[in-house]
Amino acid sequence: MEYRKLKDQDQDESSAPGDLESLRGKPIPAISPVELSKWKLKSAVTIALTVLTSSQAILIVWSKRAGKYEYSVTTANFSVEALKCAISLAALARIWRNEGVTEDNRLSAKLDEVIVYPIPAFLYLVKNLLQYYIFAYVDAPGYQILKNFNIISTGILYRIILKRKLSEIQWAAFIILCAGCTTAQLNPKSDSVLQTPFQGWVMAIVMALLSGFAGVYTEAIMKKRPARNINVQNFWMYVFGMAFNAVAIVVQDFDAVMNKGFFHGYSFITVLMIFNHALSGIAVSMVMKYADNIVKVYSTSVAMLLTAVVSVFLFGFHLSLAFFLGSTVVSVAVYLHSIGKVR
């Protein structure tokens, strides 16, 4: 009797995995330490990018004094490019120390490789300068909404330049995105339909076109030589960025810098803003390397609402129903655009 009981028990135990598999499909595999570390890295990058993205516009607005910038925006942009360049060099130094200098991570490059970087560097220069002046027409939450127009420009430029097909879902997402941006800008307390004036919309569209073209061009450069270390590619990009911003300082703020100094008007918030811009650029590079596009989707969606909530306490922003609904629609459009890629 005891032998039969033990035998029946063994049969029940041996059949349990099969029953579980028939009920739930395949058994859940154990998570390896490598997959766990990748998941932790992706989570850390997502949180970092969300915080940096949401605080970017807030810090720019917060750095103003009596509605104007007391510091030179050209020197601030130069400082951002210099900091990103220093971070890339520090990352390269660590790679050289651990792995040695190879053909793919050495700084020396041929002219035909380097000559392509001035184009996106110049586009980012103009886009970053417009980023400061657009706040004369739009608040921080509105800026986070309108900057999503670069998804449309990027998608269309992908189609034109890189010959990538856009799915019907992506085209629909573009329309939904425009509707969401417009809804978020509705102004029920004024005769004007939209909160942002015409100049703000023009600057937002120009910024989207510049950002989209620079992003597509940069991706084409990066993927032309995929084995090339990304820190080397970033270094050359940031070097040309520093050069163009130096020219902008001479053209726009030469007298002010010579008379008052390079760091005149800088405050603790200004320094935080510079670090934020630099780390945001590095975080986007890490997303491209270690994560995927869905990370940017979630970061953008959460950052819009997070910026609005923080602006309520810092700047007295009125979180209207139109803005909330518009933000929700934009988030859905961004998600649809991401999942609607042609495979």
XYZ file of C-alpha atoms in Angstrom:
343
model
C 0.000 0.000 0.000
C 2.762 2.416 0.922
C 4.592 1.577 -2.325
C 1.448 2.348 -4.346
C 0.963 5.648 -2.530
C 4.567 6.652 -3.226
C 4.223 5.598 -6.868
C 0.977 7.533 -7.301
C 2.590 10.568 -5.643
C 5.570 10.377 -8.021
C 3.219 10.191 -11.001
C 1.265 13.200 -9.760
C 4.468 15.223 -9.292
C 5.833 14.200 -12.689
C 2.587 15.171 -14.375
C 2.372 18.559 -12.629
C 4.676 20.403 -15.051
C 2.751 18.984 -17.967
C -0.569 20.068 -16.467
C 0.851 23.505 -15.756
C 2.152 23.738 -19.301
C -1.174 22.709 -20.770
C -2.974 25.301 -18.682
C -0.581 28.205 -18.970
C 1.552 27.427 -21.980
C 5.290 27.136 -21.654
C 6.842 27.355 -18.211
C 8.261 30.728 -17.255
C 12.060 30.600 -17.683
C 14.308 31.827 -14.938
C 15.712 35.344 -15.352
C 19.461 35.217 -15.869
C 21.778 37.687 -14.091
C 22.669 39.250 -17.462
C 19.002 39.884 -18.333
C 18.392 41.241 -14.840
C 21.309 43.673 -15.149
C 20.048 44.815 -18.574
C 16.580 45.368 -17.117
C 18.054 47.409 -14.253
C 20.124 49.479 -16.714
C 17.098 50.120 -18.938
C 15.028 51.128 -15.901
C 17.746 53.480 -14.658
C 18.106 55.090 -18.103
C 14.320 55.487 -18.399
C 14.030 57.183 -15.009
C 17.046 59.409 -15.694
C 15.764 60.473 -19.118
C 12.290 61.183 -17.712
C 13.647 63.388 -14.919
C 16.064 65.193 -17.234
C 13.437 65.746 -19.944
C 10.782 67.025 -17.567
C 13.152 69.392 -15.759
C 14.738 70.826 -18.922
C 12.056 73.386 -19.706
C 11.482 74.112 -16.013
C 15.135 75.021 -15.466
C 15.230 77.292 -18.527
C 12.181 79.237 -17.312
C 13.476 79.226 -13.730
C 16.841 80.646 -14.820
C 15.130 83.881 -15.909
C 15.214 86.979 -13.720
C 12.356 89.482 -14.134
C 11.328 87.745 -17.344
C 14.725 87.869 -19.064
C 18.017 85.993 -19.146
C 20.753 87.771 -17.207
C 23.351 85.404 -18.626
C 24.369 84.945 -22.241
C 22.508 82.037 -23.832
C 25.374 81.547 -26.301
C 27.865 80.991 -23.475
C 25.402 78.595 -21.828
C 25.158 76.559 -25.036
C 28.951 76.582 -25.379
C 29.259 75.306 -21.802
C 26.800 72.491 -22.563
C 28.814 71.366 -25.600
C 32.089 71.603 -23.667
C 30.675 69.532 -20.799
C 29.375 66.855 -23.176
C 32.751 66.777 -24.896
C 34.503 66.333 -21.521
C 32.125 63.502 -20.547
C 32.786 61.730 -23.859
C 36.556 62.056 -23.364
C 36.277 60.717 -19.813
C 34.287 57.718 -21.100
C 36.891 57.135 -23.805
C 39.740 57.329 -21.292
C 38.069 54.608 -19.243
C 37.638 52.430 -22.360
C 41.276 52.949 -23.342
C 42.386 51.968 -19.838
C 40.262 48.803 -19.775
C 40.332 47.664 -23.408
C 43.233 49.551 -24.954
C 43.243 51.778 -28.043
C 41.757 50.135 -31.128
C 40.849 51.214 -34.634
C 37.239 51.794 -33.612
C 37.839 53.839 -30.449
C 40.795 56.010 -31.423
C 40.145 59.744 -31.807
C 42.157 60.151 -34.988
C 39.938 60.055 -38.066
C 40.101 60.686 -41.779
C 38.785 63.889 -43.292
C 35.882 62.163 -45.052
C 34.645 60.869 -41.675
C 34.974 64.151 -39.793
C 33.646 66.460 -42.514
C 30.054 65.233 -42.069
C 29.697 66.405 -38.451
C 29.474 70.206 -38.979
C 26.011 69.924 -40.588
C 24.121 68.440 -37.598
C 26.242 70.519 -35.202
C 25.092 73.721 -36.911
C 21.464 72.592 -36.964
C 21.582 71.831 -33.239
C 23.141 75.272 -32.650
C 20.168 77.080 -34.194
C 17.669 74.726 -32.561
C 19.217 75.190 -29.097
C 19.217 78.984 -29.431
C 15.548 78.952 -30.451
C 14.901 76.788 -27.399
C 15.618 79.795 -25.155
C 13.681 82.389 -27.118
C 10.518 80.337 -27.556
C 9.754 80.814 -23.849
C 8.832 84.410 -24.605
C 5.657 82.978 -26.177
C 5.043 79.669 -24.407
C 5.244 78.261 -20.877
C 7.171 75.165 -19.790
C 4.271 72.663 -20.083
C 3.277 74.091 -23.467
C 6.858 73.736 -24.661
C 6.884 70.052 -23.702
C 3.723 69.576 -25.757
C 4.840 71.500 -28.843
C 8.291 69.891 -28.997
C 6.556 66.633 -29.953
C 6.151 68.089 -33.442
C 9.681 66.809 -34.067
C 8.168 63.303 -34.240
C 6.297 64.364 -37.375
C 9.303 66.039 -38.966
C 11.540 63.088 -38.083
C 9.083 60.577 -39.548
C 8.669 62.483 -42.809
C 12.428 63.022 -43.148
C 13.006 59.311 -42.513
C 10.695 58.669 -45.460
C 12.410 61.207 -47.729
C 16.088 60.808 -46.797
C 16.452 57.223 -45.543
C 13.611 55.844 -47.734
C 11.930 54.208 -44.744
C 8.269 53.391 -45.200
C 5.711 54.739 -42.766
C 2.805 52.530 -41.766
C -0.807 53.626 -41.801
C -0.725 53.638 -37.997
C 2.162 56.118 -38.034
C 0.390 58.447 -40.465
C -2.693 58.289 -38.238
C -0.480 58.992 -35.212
C 0.758 62.196 -36.898
C -2.818 63.446 -37.245
C -3.659 62.502 -33.659
C -0.493 64.214 -32.470
C -1.439 67.488 -34.172
C -4.930 67.266 -32.670
C -3.493 66.623 -29.207
C -1.065 69.542 -29.401
C -3.879 71.845 -30.521
C -6.235 70.601 -27.802
C -3.631 71.184 -25.092
C -3.217 74.781 -26.255
C -6.934 75.692 -26.197
C -7.601 78.833 -24.182
C -11.174 78.937 -22.783
C -10.561 82.141 -20.774
C -9.686 84.447 -23.670
C -10.975 85.596 -27.039
C -7.983 83.958 -28.705
C -8.566 80.280 -29.430
C -5.029 79.128 -28.607
C -2.815 80.101 -25.679
C 0.410 80.170 -27.708
C 0.574 83.061 -30.217
C 1.428 82.628 -33.862
C 5.137 83.394 -33.288
C 5.367 80.574 -30.759
C 3.850 78.066 -33.181
C 6.260 79.154 -35.940
C 9.268 78.756 -33.625
C 8.000 75.358 -32.449
C 7.605 74.143 -36.038
C 11.049 75.470 -37.041
C 12.584 73.791 -33.990
C 10.843 70.530 -34.916
C 12.178 70.668 -38.481
C 15.717 71.434 -37.317
C 15.632 68.768 -34.616
C 14.159 66.189 -36.986
C 16.662 66.819 -39.772
C 19.603 66.876 -37.357
C 18.425 63.638 -35.716
C 17.951 61.783 -39.004
C 21.280 63.029 -40.354
C 23.075 62.098 -37.138
C 21.587 58.580 -37.155
C 22.708 58.131 -40.754
C 26.239 59.165 -39.751
C 26.292 56.903 -36.692
C 25.034 53.840 -38.547
C 27.291 54.355 -41.530
C 30.076 52.952 -39.370
C 28.319 50.931 -36.632
C 31.517 49.512 -35.110
C 32.835 53.010 -34.403
C 32.701 53.837 -30.695
C 29.801 56.185 -29.979
C 31.939 58.344 -27.672
C 34.324 59.081 -30.558
C 31.413 60.059 -32.785
C 29.917 62.211 -30.026
C 33.301 63.845 -29.425
C 33.591 65.079 -32.999
C 29.986 66.246 -32.958
C 30.538 68.228 -29.764
C 33.835 69.720 -30.977
C 32.068 71.266 -33.949
C 29.248 72.296 -31.628
C 31.756 74.179 -29.469
C 33.231 75.829 -32.572
C 29.847 77.037 -33.866
C 28.818 78.268 -30.428
C 32.094 80.164 -30.138
C 31.244 81.921 -33.408
C 27.766 82.681 -32.023
C 29.337 84.249 -28.926
C 31.517 86.499 -31.090
C 28.623 87.523 -33.327
C 25.914 87.988 -30.700
C 27.476 88.584 -27.274
C 31.109 89.577 -27.849
C 30.882 92.984 -26.108
C 28.933 91.620 -23.141
C 31.368 88.742 -22.630
C 34.434 90.989 -22.936
C 33.068 93.646 -20.569
C 31.219 91.523 -18.004
C 32.889 88.128 -18.289
C 32.013 84.738 -19.720
C 30.008 83.595 -16.683
C 28.268 86.887 -15.941
C 24.713 86.414 -14.697
C 25.160 82.708 -13.969
C 23.261 81.404 -10.945
C 22.966 78.023 -9.305
C 19.882 77.333 -11.457
C 21.846 78.247 -14.584
C 24.566 75.754 -13.687
C 21.931 73.081 -13.014
C 20.368 73.851 -16.396
C 23.724 73.401 -18.168
C 24.332 70.067 -16.444
C 20.771 69.027 -17.302
C 21.238 69.770 -21.001
C 24.575 67.951 -21.097
C 23.325 64.862 -19.260
C 20.173 64.789 -21.426
C 22.327 64.499 -24.539
C 24.366 61.709 -22.980
C 21.186 59.944 -21.778
C 19.714 59.956 -25.291
C 22.932 58.345 -26.560
C 22.642 55.686 -23.849
C 19.029 55.024 -24.849
C 20.117 54.488 -28.439
C 22.865 52.107 -27.320
C 21.436 50.205 -24.349
C 17.651 50.565 -24.529
C 15.100 51.071 -27.294
C 12.707 53.652 -28.697
C 9.893 52.698 -26.313
C 12.009 54.148 -23.485
C 11.881 57.561 -25.154
C 8.126 57.152 -25.615
C 7.470 56.546 -21.940
C 9.920 59.258 -20.907
C 8.299 61.835 -23.199
C 4.780 60.966 -22.060
C 5.550 61.044 -18.341
C 7.723 64.166 -18.708
C 4.836 66.187 -20.160
C 2.596 65.615 -17.150
C 5.469 65.859 -14.663
C 6.478 69.250 -16.094
C 2.884 70.465 -15.811
C 2.548 69.331 -12.177
C 5.839 70.942 -11.116
C 4.961 74.151 -12.995
C 1.750 74.428 -10.963
C 3.808 74.878 -7.787
C 6.746 76.845 -9.226
C 5.095 79.183 -11.758
C 1.396 79.046 -10.886
C 0.525 77.129 -14.054
C -3.201 76.381 -14.425
C -3.639 72.686 -15.199
C -6.770 72.879 -17.336
C -8.908 70.026 -18.600
C -7.901 70.900 -22.177
C -4.213 70.540 -21.325
C -4.756 67.222 -19.552
C -6.790 65.807 -22.435
C -4.292 67.127 -24.986
C -1.377 65.572 -23.082
C -3.203 62.247 -22.990
C -3.894 62.359 -26.720
C -0.259 63.265 -27.463
C 0.941 60.373 -25.290
C -1.318 57.958 -27.194
C -0.074 59.353 -30.527
C 3.567 58.938 -29.493
C 2.867 55.359 -28.425
C 1.035 54.537 -31.663
C 3.873 55.987 -33.696
C 6.332 53.793 -31.828
C 4.452 50.503 -32.188
C 3.360 51.264 -35.752
C 6.801 50.875 -37.304
C 6.924 48.819 -40.472
C 8.789 45.588 -39.712
